[in-house]
Amino acid sequence: MKNSALIVGASGIAGNNLAQELLENKWTTYGITRSSEVNLKGLKNIKADLLDPKALEKALKDIEPTHVFFTAWILKDSEEENIKVNSKIVRNLLDVLSPKKSVKHVALVTGLKHYLGPFENYAKAGFSPETPVRTEHPRLALKNFYYAQEDEVYEASKRDGFTWSIHRAHTMIGQAVGNLMNMGTTLAVYASICKEHGTPFIWPGSEAQWNGISDVTDASILAKQFIWAATTPAAENEAFNIVNGDVFRWSWLWKEIANYFGIEYQGYVENNKTLEEMMQNDEAIWKQMSEQHKLVESELKKLASPWHTDLDLGRPIEVMTNMAKSRQLGFKEYHDTRESFFNLFTKLKEQKIIPA
């Protein structure tokens, strides 16, 4: 049977890059979103509300995917709500597909909150997980929607006989306008505002993150690991960490980003402001910049997510990721992190999302 992929969240950072990779590899590829139209040649768009089983059943009536990739989730006000909603979207989709008997593999992307706790507890002071984080580390004694989503995949796998893979990414670097967790674009917008007004690119995070070792996940390397795990028998029914493969200190990378934009920078200082505080009055500034430079998006909130960037940069501990498990099974891809950021910035300029 020819491989046929269904991507949940094809408009997001992970889903869009995965769609491109699958299409390049000649997969029949469907992308399901609630309302977005993903403009990607060869992608078959499906619109449906994952929380509505009847609407979902209707939208997927003639579609029999061999592979399902979950790359989207819904943010709610509490972890209790996150668990309820995000487990439901996985369960609903797999329940609708179950009678078709077509699915051979299901992949789910989660992240390092698996090890660091949900937003409500995320790497708080006094919480010291063992790093580098490893896939064999046990679940935390905390409610976490990642765990609930995993459990839905495990249960459906037992019922329907498909294999699965879990992909735990660190901070995702890639392009997706309107994404709720988008550090790369957020920093590009922040740096562009600094350049426009001649102000320094000020570090908004903790001393531990400024001086400590970190890593990130380029969306393209996640896409490659998705396909590798879906087509490699040795990778069946396993959870994998996924990062670029290099490590860095923000004290180095912050300077590199400032140099890319041709602006001055300021490193860690005690009692510094968060990025959300520094950007809280920038809506009008961005609107003015978008008009002056003829940018495609004038609403700052659709581009930048400073609250999420603060969660990463404000952690009181250094965090890095162990990739040994997939390396030992044959996944050898690597991506240079500085290039991840610079390539993204160049794309954002070419597409007139930030000033050239």
PDB file of N, CA, C and O in Angstrom, residues 209-267:
ATOM      1  N   GLN A 209      20.023  30.477  32.394  1.00  0.00           N
ATOM      2  CA  GLN A 209      19.883  30.275  30.954  1.00  0.00           C
ATOM      3  C   GLN A 209      20.941  31.051  30.183  1.00  0.00           C
ATOM      4  O   GLN A 209      21.444  30.573  29.160  1.00  0.00           O
ATOM      5  N   TRP A 210      21.290  32.222  30.640  1.00  0.00           N
ATOM      6  CA  TRP A 210      22.301  33.038  29.958  1.00  0.00           C
ATOM      7  C   TRP A 210      23.650  32.325  29.934  1.00  0.00           C
ATOM      8  O   TRP A 210      24.312  32.263  28.907  1.00  0.00           O
ATOM      9  N   ASN A 211      24.028  31.732  31.055  1.00  0.00           N
ATOM     10  CA  ASN A 211      25.352  31.112  31.176  1.00  0.00           C
ATOM     11  C   ASN A 211      25.352  29.610  30.936  1.00  0.00           C
ATOM     12  O   ASN A 211      26.391  29.030  30.683  1.00  0.00           O
ATOM     13  N   GLY A 212      24.170  28.974  31.030  1.00  0.00           N
ATOM     14  CA  GLY A 212      24.106  27.526  30.941  1.00  0.00           C
ATOM     15  C   GLY A 212      24.077  27.001  29.517  1.00  0.00           C
ATOM     16  O   GLY A 212      23.985  27.754  28.549  1.00  0.00           O
ATOM     17  N   ILE A 213      24.147  25.682  29.413  1.00  0.00           N
ATOM     18  CA  ILE A 213      24.101  25.010  28.109  1.00  0.00           C
ATOM     19  C   ILE A 213      22.652  24.748  27.732  1.00  0.00           C
ATOM     20  O   ILE A 213      21.828  24.392  28.569  1.00  0.00           O
ATOM     21  N   SER A 214      22.336  24.917  26.458  1.00  0.00           N
ATOM     22  CA  SER A 214      20.980  24.675  25.972  1.00  0.00           C
ATOM     23  C   SER A 214      21.036  24.051  24.587  1.00  0.00           C
ATOM     24  O   SER A 214      22.099  23.903  23.985  1.00  0.00           O
ATOM     25  N   ASP A 215      19.869  23.675  24.074  1.00  0.00           N
ATOM     26  CA  ASP A 215      19.733  23.213  22.697  1.00  0.00           C
ATOM     27  C   ASP A 215      18.321  23.524  22.217  1.00  0.00           C
ATOM     28  O   ASP A 215      17.463  23.912  23.014  1.00  0.00           O
ATOM     29  N   VAL A 216      18.083  23.405  20.924  1.00  0.00           N
ATOM     30  CA  VAL A 216      16.763  23.664  20.341  1.00  0.00           C
ATOM     31  C   VAL A 216      16.511  22.638  19.239  1.00  0.00           C
ATOM     32  O   VAL A 216      17.397  21.861  18.874  1.00  0.00           O
ATOM     33  N   THR A 217      15.284  22.676  18.712  1.00  0.00           N
ATOM     34  CA  THR A 217      14.877  21.748  17.664  1.00  0.00           C
ATOM     35  C   THR A 217      14.458  22.504  16.421  1.00  0.00           C
ATOM     36  O   THR A 217      13.471  23.236  16.440  1.00  0.00           O
ATOM     37  N   ASP A 218      15.210  22.346  15.338  1.00  0.00           N
ATOM     38  CA  ASP A 218      14.781  22.892  14.060  1.00  0.00           C
ATOM     39  C   ASP A 218      13.615  22.048  13.552  1.00  0.00           C
ATOM     40  O   ASP A 218      13.653  20.815  13.618  1.00  0.00           O
ATOM     41  N   ALA A 219      12.563  22.702  13.067  1.00  0.00           N
ATOM     42  CA  ALA A 219      11.380  21.965  12.619  1.00  0.00           C
ATOM     43  C   ALA A 219      11.705  20.975  11.507  1.00  0.00           C
ATOM     44  O   ALA A 219      11.047  19.929  11.389  1.00  0.00           O
ATOM     45  N   SER A 220      12.727  21.256  10.727  1.00  0.00           N
ATOM     46  CA  SER A 220      13.079  20.349   9.627  1.00  0.00           C
ATOM     47  C   SER A 220      13.698  19.050  10.127  1.00  0.00           C
ATOM     48  O   SER A 220      13.495  17.983   9.528  1.00  0.00           O
ATOM     49  N   ILE A 221      14.436  19.103  11.240  1.00  0.00           N
ATOM     50  CA  ILE A 221      15.027  17.864  11.756  1.00  0.00           C
ATOM     51  C   ILE A 221      13.963  17.018  12.450  1.00  0.00           C
ATOM     52  O   ILE A 221      14.017  15.780  12.427  1.00  0.00           O
ATOM     53  N   LEU A 222      12.968  17.666  13.048  1.00  0.00           N
ATOM     54  CA  LEU A 222      11.836  16.923  13.597  1.00  0.00           C
ATOM     55  C   LEU A 222      11.095  16.188  12.480  1.00  0.00           C
ATOM     56  O   LEU A 222      10.735  15.014  12.632  1.00  0.00           O
ATOM     57  N   ALA A 223      10.896  16.867  11.357  1.00  0.00           N
ATOM     58  CA  ALA A 223      10.208  16.234  10.219  1.00  0.00           C
ATOM     59  C   ALA A 223      10.956  14.990   9.762  1.00  0.00           C
ATOM     60  O   ALA A 223      10.349  13.942   9.479  1.00  0.00           O
ATOM     61  N   LYS A 224      12.265  15.077   9.705  1.00  0.00           N
ATOM     62  CA  LYS A 224      13.073  13.928   9.282  1.00  0.00           C
ATOM     63  C   LYS A 224      12.976  12.779  10.286  1.00  0.00           C
ATOM     64  O   LYS A 224      12.919  11.603   9.903  1.00  0.00           O
ATOM     65  N   GLN A 225      12.952  13.118  11.580  1.00  0.00           N
ATOM     66  CA  GLN A 225      12.832  12.047  12.569  1.00  0.00           C
ATOM     67  C   GLN A 225      11.448  11.403  12.525  1.00  0.00           C
ATOM     68  O   GLN A 225      11.314  10.187  12.702  1.00  0.00           O
ATOM     69  N   PHE A 226      10.415  12.202  12.282  1.00  0.00           N
ATOM     70  CA  PHE A 226       9.067  11.656  12.111  1.00  0.00           C
ATOM     71  C   PHE A 226       9.063  10.548  11.054  1.00  0.00           C
ATOM     72  O   PHE A 226       8.561   9.443  11.290  1.00  0.00           O
ATOM     73  N   ILE A 227       9.606  10.863   9.886  1.00  0.00           N
ATOM     74  CA  ILE A 227       9.567   9.915   8.775  1.00  0.00           C
ATOM     75  C   ILE A 227      10.476   8.721   9.045  1.00  0.00           C
ATOM     76  O   ILE A 227      10.123   7.578   8.748  1.00  0.00           O
ATOM     77  N   TRP A 228      11.639   8.993   9.618  1.00  0.00           N
ATOM     78  CA  TRP A 228      12.548   7.894   9.974  1.00  0.00           C
ATOM     79  C   TRP A 228      11.866   6.909  10.922  1.00  0.00           C
ATOM     80  O   TRP A 228      11.892   5.689  10.701  1.00  0.00           O
ATOM     81  N   ALA A 229      11.233   7.405  11.974  1.00  0.00           N
ATOM     82  CA  ALA A 229      10.596   6.527  12.954  1.00  0.00           C
ATOM     83  C   ALA A 229       9.414   5.775  12.356  1.00  0.00           C
ATOM     84  O   ALA A 229       9.142   4.632  12.734  1.00  0.00           O
ATOM     85  N   ALA A 230       8.719   6.432  11.414  1.00  0.00           N
ATOM     86  CA  ALA A 230       7.541   5.808  10.797  1.00  0.00           C
ATOM     87  C   ALA A 230       7.906   4.721   9.802  1.00  0.00           C
ATOM     88  O   ALA A 230       7.049   3.895   9.446  1.00  0.00           O
ATOM     89  N   THR A 231       9.158   4.680   9.369  1.00  0.00           N
ATOM     90  CA  THR A 231       9.554   3.740   8.317  1.00  0.00           C
ATOM     91  C   THR A 231      10.718   2.833   8.733  1.00  0.00           C
ATOM     92  O   THR A 231      11.261   2.102   7.905  1.00  0.00           O
ATOM     93  N   THR A 232      11.109   2.867  10.006  1.00  0.00           N
ATOM     94  CA  THR A 232      12.225   2.081  10.508  1.00  0.00           C
ATOM     95  C   THR A 232      11.725   1.074  11.535  1.00  0.00           C
ATOM     96  O   THR A 232      11.306   1.465  12.636  1.00  0.00           O
ATOM     97  N   PRO A 233      11.735  -0.205  11.235  1.00  0.00           N
ATOM     98  CA  PRO A 233      11.199  -1.207  12.171  1.00  0.00           C
ATOM     99  C   PRO A 233      11.812  -1.138  13.564  1.00  0.00           C
ATOM    100  O   PRO A 233      11.115  -1.329  14.568  1.00  0.00           O
ATOM    101  N   ALA A 234      13.103  -0.841  13.653  1.00  0.00           N
ATOM    102  CA  ALA A 234      13.760  -0.788  14.963  1.00  0.00           C
ATOM    103  C   ALA A 234      13.241   0.352  15.829  1.00  0.00           C
ATOM    104  O   ALA A 234      13.438   0.345  17.056  1.00  0.00           O
ATOM    105  N   ALA A 235      12.596   1.340  15.207  1.00  0.00           N
ATOM    106  CA  ALA A 235      12.103   2.515  15.939  1.00  0.00           C
ATOM    107  C   ALA A 235      10.647   2.363  16.362  1.00  0.00           C
ATOM    108  O   ALA A 235      10.078   3.290  16.960  1.00  0.00           O
ATOM    109  N   GLU A 236      10.036   1.238  16.074  1.00  0.00           N
ATOM    110  CA  GLU A 236       8.616   1.056  16.396  1.00  0.00           C
ATOM    111  C   GLU A 236       8.368   1.093  17.901  1.00  0.00           C
ATOM    112  O   GLU A 236       9.132   0.541  18.688  1.00  0.00           O
ATOM    113  N   ASN A 237       7.279   1.765  18.272  1.00  0.00           N
ATOM    114  CA  ASN A 237       6.797   1.782  19.656  1.00  0.00           C
ATOM    115  C   ASN A 237       7.857   2.295  20.631  1.00  0.00           C
ATOM    116  O   ASN A 237       8.119   1.696  21.678  1.00  0.00           O
ATOM    117  N   GLU A 238       8.442   3.431  20.262  1.00  0.00           N
ATOM    118  CA  GLU A 238       9.467   4.059  21.099  1.00  0.00           C
ATOM    119  C   GLU A 238       9.222   5.560  21.200  1.00  0.00           C
ATOM    120  O   GLU A 238       8.637   6.170  20.309  1.00  0.00           O
ATOM    121  N   ALA A 239       9.707   6.138  22.300  1.00  0.00           N
ATOM    122  CA  ALA A 239       9.717   7.593  22.466  1.00  0.00           C
ATOM    123  C   ALA A 239      11.130   8.104  22.236  1.00  0.00           C
ATOM    124  O   ALA A 239      12.103   7.477  22.691  1.00  0.00           O
ATOM    125  N   PHE A 240      11.242   9.226  21.523  1.00  0.00           N
ATOM    126  CA  PHE A 240      12.551   9.785  21.190  1.00  0.00           C
ATOM    127  C   PHE A 240      12.609  11.268  21.534  1.00  0.00           C
ATOM    128  O   PHE A 240      11.646  12.007  21.321  1.00  0.00           O
ATOM    129  N   ASN A 241      13.757  11.688  22.049  1.00  0.00           N
ATOM    130  CA  ASN A 241      14.044  13.116  22.103  1.00  0.00           C
ATOM    131  C   ASN A 241      14.491  13.558  20.724  1.00  0.00           C
ATOM    132  O   ASN A 241      15.052  12.762  19.953  1.00  0.00           O
ATOM    133  N   ILE A 242      14.276  14.834  20.412  1.00  0.00           N
ATOM    134  CA  ILE A 242      14.728  15.336  19.114  1.00  0.00           C
ATOM    135  C   ILE A 242      15.171  16.800  19.249  1.00  0.00           C
ATOM    136  O   ILE A 242      14.371  17.679  19.580  1.00  0.00           O
ATOM    137  N   VAL A 243      16.471  17.020  19.041  1.00  0.00           N
ATOM    138  CA  VAL A 243      17.062  18.357  18.988  1.00  0.00           C
ATOM    139  C   VAL A 243      18.067  18.381  17.837  1.00  0.00           C
ATOM    140  O   VAL A 243      18.303  17.368  17.182  1.00  0.00           O
ATOM    141  N   ASN A 244      18.658  19.536  17.618  1.00  0.00           N
ATOM    142  CA  ASN A 244      19.535  19.708  16.458  1.00  0.00           C
ATOM    143  C   ASN A 244      20.790  18.846  16.509  1.00  0.00           C
ATOM    144  O   ASN A 244      21.336  18.471  15.480  1.00  0.00           O
ATOM    145  N   GLY A 245      21.277  18.579  17.713  1.00  0.00           N
ATOM    146  CA  GLY A 245      22.491  17.775  17.836  1.00  0.00           C
ATOM    147  C   GLY A 245      23.699  18.558  18.291  1.00  0.00           C
ATOM    148  O   GLY A 245      24.736  17.983  18.596  1.00  0.00           O
ATOM    149  N   ASP A 246      23.573  19.904  18.336  1.00  0.00           N
ATOM    150  CA  ASP A 246      24.638  20.721  18.903  1.00  0.00           C
ATOM    151  C   ASP A 246      24.125  21.343  20.203  1.00  0.00           C
ATOM    152  O   ASP A 246      22.948  21.226  20.538  1.00  0.00           O
ATOM    153  N   VAL A 247      25.004  21.973  20.959  1.00  0.00           N
ATOM    154  CA  VAL A 247      24.615  22.717  22.158  1.00  0.00           C
ATOM    155  C   VAL A 247      25.224  24.110  22.075  1.00  0.00           C
ATOM    156  O   VAL A 247      26.176  24.346  21.319  1.00  0.00           O
ATOM    157  N   PHE A 248      24.660  25.037  22.855  1.00  0.00           N
ATOM    158  CA  PHE A 248      25.144  26.416  22.839  1.00  0.00           C
ATOM    159  C   PHE A 248      24.838  27.062  24.176  1.00  0.00           C
ATOM    160  O   PHE A 248      24.074  26.531  24.985  1.00  0.00           O
ATOM    161  N   ARG A 249      25.443  28.216  24.400  1.00  0.00           N
ATOM    162  CA  ARG A 249      25.078  29.077  25.526  1.00  0.00           C
ATOM    163  C   ARG A 249      24.424  30.330  24.954  1.00  0.00           C
ATOM    164  O   ARG A 249      24.879  30.873  23.937  1.00  0.00           O
ATOM    165  N   TRP A 250      23.358  30.778  25.611  1.00  0.00           N
ATOM    166  CA  TRP A 250      22.680  31.980  25.131  1.00  0.00           C
ATOM    167  C   TRP A 250      23.604  33.194  25.166  1.00  0.00           C
ATOM    168  O   TRP A 250      23.437  34.123  24.379  1.00  0.00           O
ATOM    169  N   SER A 251      24.578  33.203  26.055  1.00  0.00           N
ATOM    170  CA  SER A 251      25.529  34.324  26.103  1.00  0.00           C
ATOM    171  C   SER A 251      26.276  34.462  24.778  1.00  0.00           C
ATOM    172  O   SER A 251      26.718  35.560  24.413  1.00  0.00           O
ATOM    173  N   TRP A 252      26.412  33.356  24.045  1.00  0.00           N
ATOM    174  CA  TRP A 252      27.022  33.383  22.696  1.00  0.00           C
ATOM    175  C   TRP A 252      25.972  33.662  21.635  1.00  0.00           C
ATOM    176  O   TRP A 252      26.152  34.545  20.775  1.00  0.00           O
ATOM    177  N   LEU A 253      24.854  32.925  21.666  1.00  0.00           N
ATOM    178  CA  LEU A 253      23.866  33.034  20.590  1.00  0.00           C
ATOM    179  C   LEU A 253      23.181  34.389  20.585  1.00  0.00           C
ATOM    180  O   LEU A 253      22.858  34.918  19.515  1.00  0.00           O
ATOM    181  N   TRP A 254      22.963  34.997  21.752  1.00  0.00           N
ATOM    182  CA  TRP A 254      22.317  36.321  21.814  1.00  0.00           C
ATOM    183  C   TRP A 254      23.148  37.352  21.055  1.00  0.00           C
ATOM    184  O   TRP A 254      22.626  38.175  20.309  1.00  0.00           O
ATOM    185  N   LYS A 255      24.460  37.278  21.244  1.00  0.00           N
ATOM    186  CA  LYS A 255      25.371  38.183  20.530  1.00  0.00           C
ATOM    187  C   LYS A 255      25.325  37.916  19.034  1.00  0.00           C
ATOM    188  O   LYS A 255      25.333  38.852  18.221  1.00  0.00           O
ATOM    189  N   GLU A 256      25.267  36.641  18.636  1.00  0.00           N
ATOM    190  CA  GLU A 256      25.204  36.295  17.215  1.00  0.00           C
ATOM    191  C   GLU A 256      23.931  36.839  16.565  1.00  0.00           C
ATOM    192  O   GLU A 256      23.955  37.337  15.433  1.00  0.00           O
ATOM    193  N   ILE A 257      22.797  36.728  17.266  1.00  0.00           N
ATOM    194  CA  ILE A 257      21.538  37.250  16.735  1.00  0.00           C
ATOM    195  C   ILE A 257      21.611  38.767  16.613  1.00  0.00           C
ATOM    196  O   ILE A 257      21.173  39.348  15.610  1.00  0.00           O
ATOM    197  N   ALA A 258      22.163  39.432  17.624  1.00  0.00           N
ATOM    198  CA  ALA A 258      22.318  40.889  17.569  1.00  0.00           C
ATOM    199  C   ALA A 258      23.190  41.287  16.375  1.00  0.00           C
ATOM    200  O   ALA A 258      22.869  42.246  15.649  1.00  0.00           O
ATOM    201  N   ASN A 259      24.274  40.556  16.149  1.00  0.00           N
ATOM    202  CA  ASN A 259      25.150  40.856  15.017  1.00  0.00           C
ATOM    203  C   ASN A 259      24.427  40.663  13.691  1.00  0.00           C
ATOM    204  O   ASN A 259      24.638  41.426  12.734  1.00  0.00           O
ATOM    205  N   TYR A 260      23.582  39.639  13.597  1.00  0.00           N
ATOM    206  CA  TYR A 260      22.811  39.405  12.369  1.00  0.00           C
ATOM    207  C   TYR A 260      21.962  40.625  12.034  1.00  0.00           C
ATOM    208  O   TYR A 260      21.889  41.033  10.866  1.00  0.00           O
ATOM    209  N   PHE A 261      21.336  41.204  13.043  1.00  0.00           N
ATOM    210  CA  PHE A 261      20.461  42.355  12.807  1.00  0.00           C
ATOM    211  C   PHE A 261      21.213  43.688  12.846  1.00  0.00           C
ATOM    212  O   PHE A 261      20.617  44.740  12.572  1.00  0.00           O
ATOM    213  N   GLY A 262      22.501  43.651  13.178  1.00  0.00           N
ATOM    214  CA  GLY A 262      23.287  44.885  13.213  1.00  0.00           C
ATOM    215  C   GLY A 262      22.891  45.798  14.355  1.00  0.00           C
ATOM    216  O   GLY A 262      22.813  47.020  14.176  1.00  0.00           O
ATOM    217  N   ILE A 263      22.644  45.231  15.532  1.00  0.00           N
ATOM    218  CA  ILE A 263      22.217  46.026  16.683  1.00  0.00           C
ATOM    219  C   ILE A 263      23.100  45.723  17.893  1.00  0.00           C
ATOM    220  O   ILE A 263      23.772  44.692  17.951  1.00  0.00           O
ATOM    221  N   GLU A 264      23.101  46.639  18.851  1.00  0.00           N
ATOM    222  CA  GLU A 264      23.811  46.423  20.103  1.00  0.00           C
ATOM    223  C   GLU A 264      23.005  45.471  20.974  1.00  0.00           C
ATOM    224  O   GLU A 264      21.792  45.309  20.777  1.00  0.00           O
ATOM    225  N   TYR A 265      23.665  44.838  21.922  1.00  0.00           N
ATOM    226  CA  TYR A 265      22.947  43.928  22.811  1.00  0.00           C
ATOM    227  C   TYR A 265      23.363  44.152  24.250  1.00  0.00           C
ATOM    228  O   TYR A 265      24.412  44.737  24.536  1.00  0.00           O
ATOM    229  N   GLN A 266      22.520  43.685  25.160  1.00  0.00           N
ATOM    230  CA  GLN A 266      22.828  43.720  26.586  1.00  0.00           C
ATOM    231  C   GLN A 266      22.562  42.344  27.166  1.00  0.00           C
ATOM    232  O   GLN A 266      21.496  41.767  26.940  1.00  0.00           O
ATOM    233  N   GLY A 267      23.512  41.824  27.908  1.00  0.00           N
ATOM    234  CA  GLY A 267      23.370  40.494  28.480  1.00  0.00           C
ATOM    235  C   GLY A 267      22.613  40.489  29.788  1.00  0.00           C
ATOM    236  O   GLY A 267      21.884  41.438  30.113  1.00  0.00           O
TER     237      GLY A 267
END
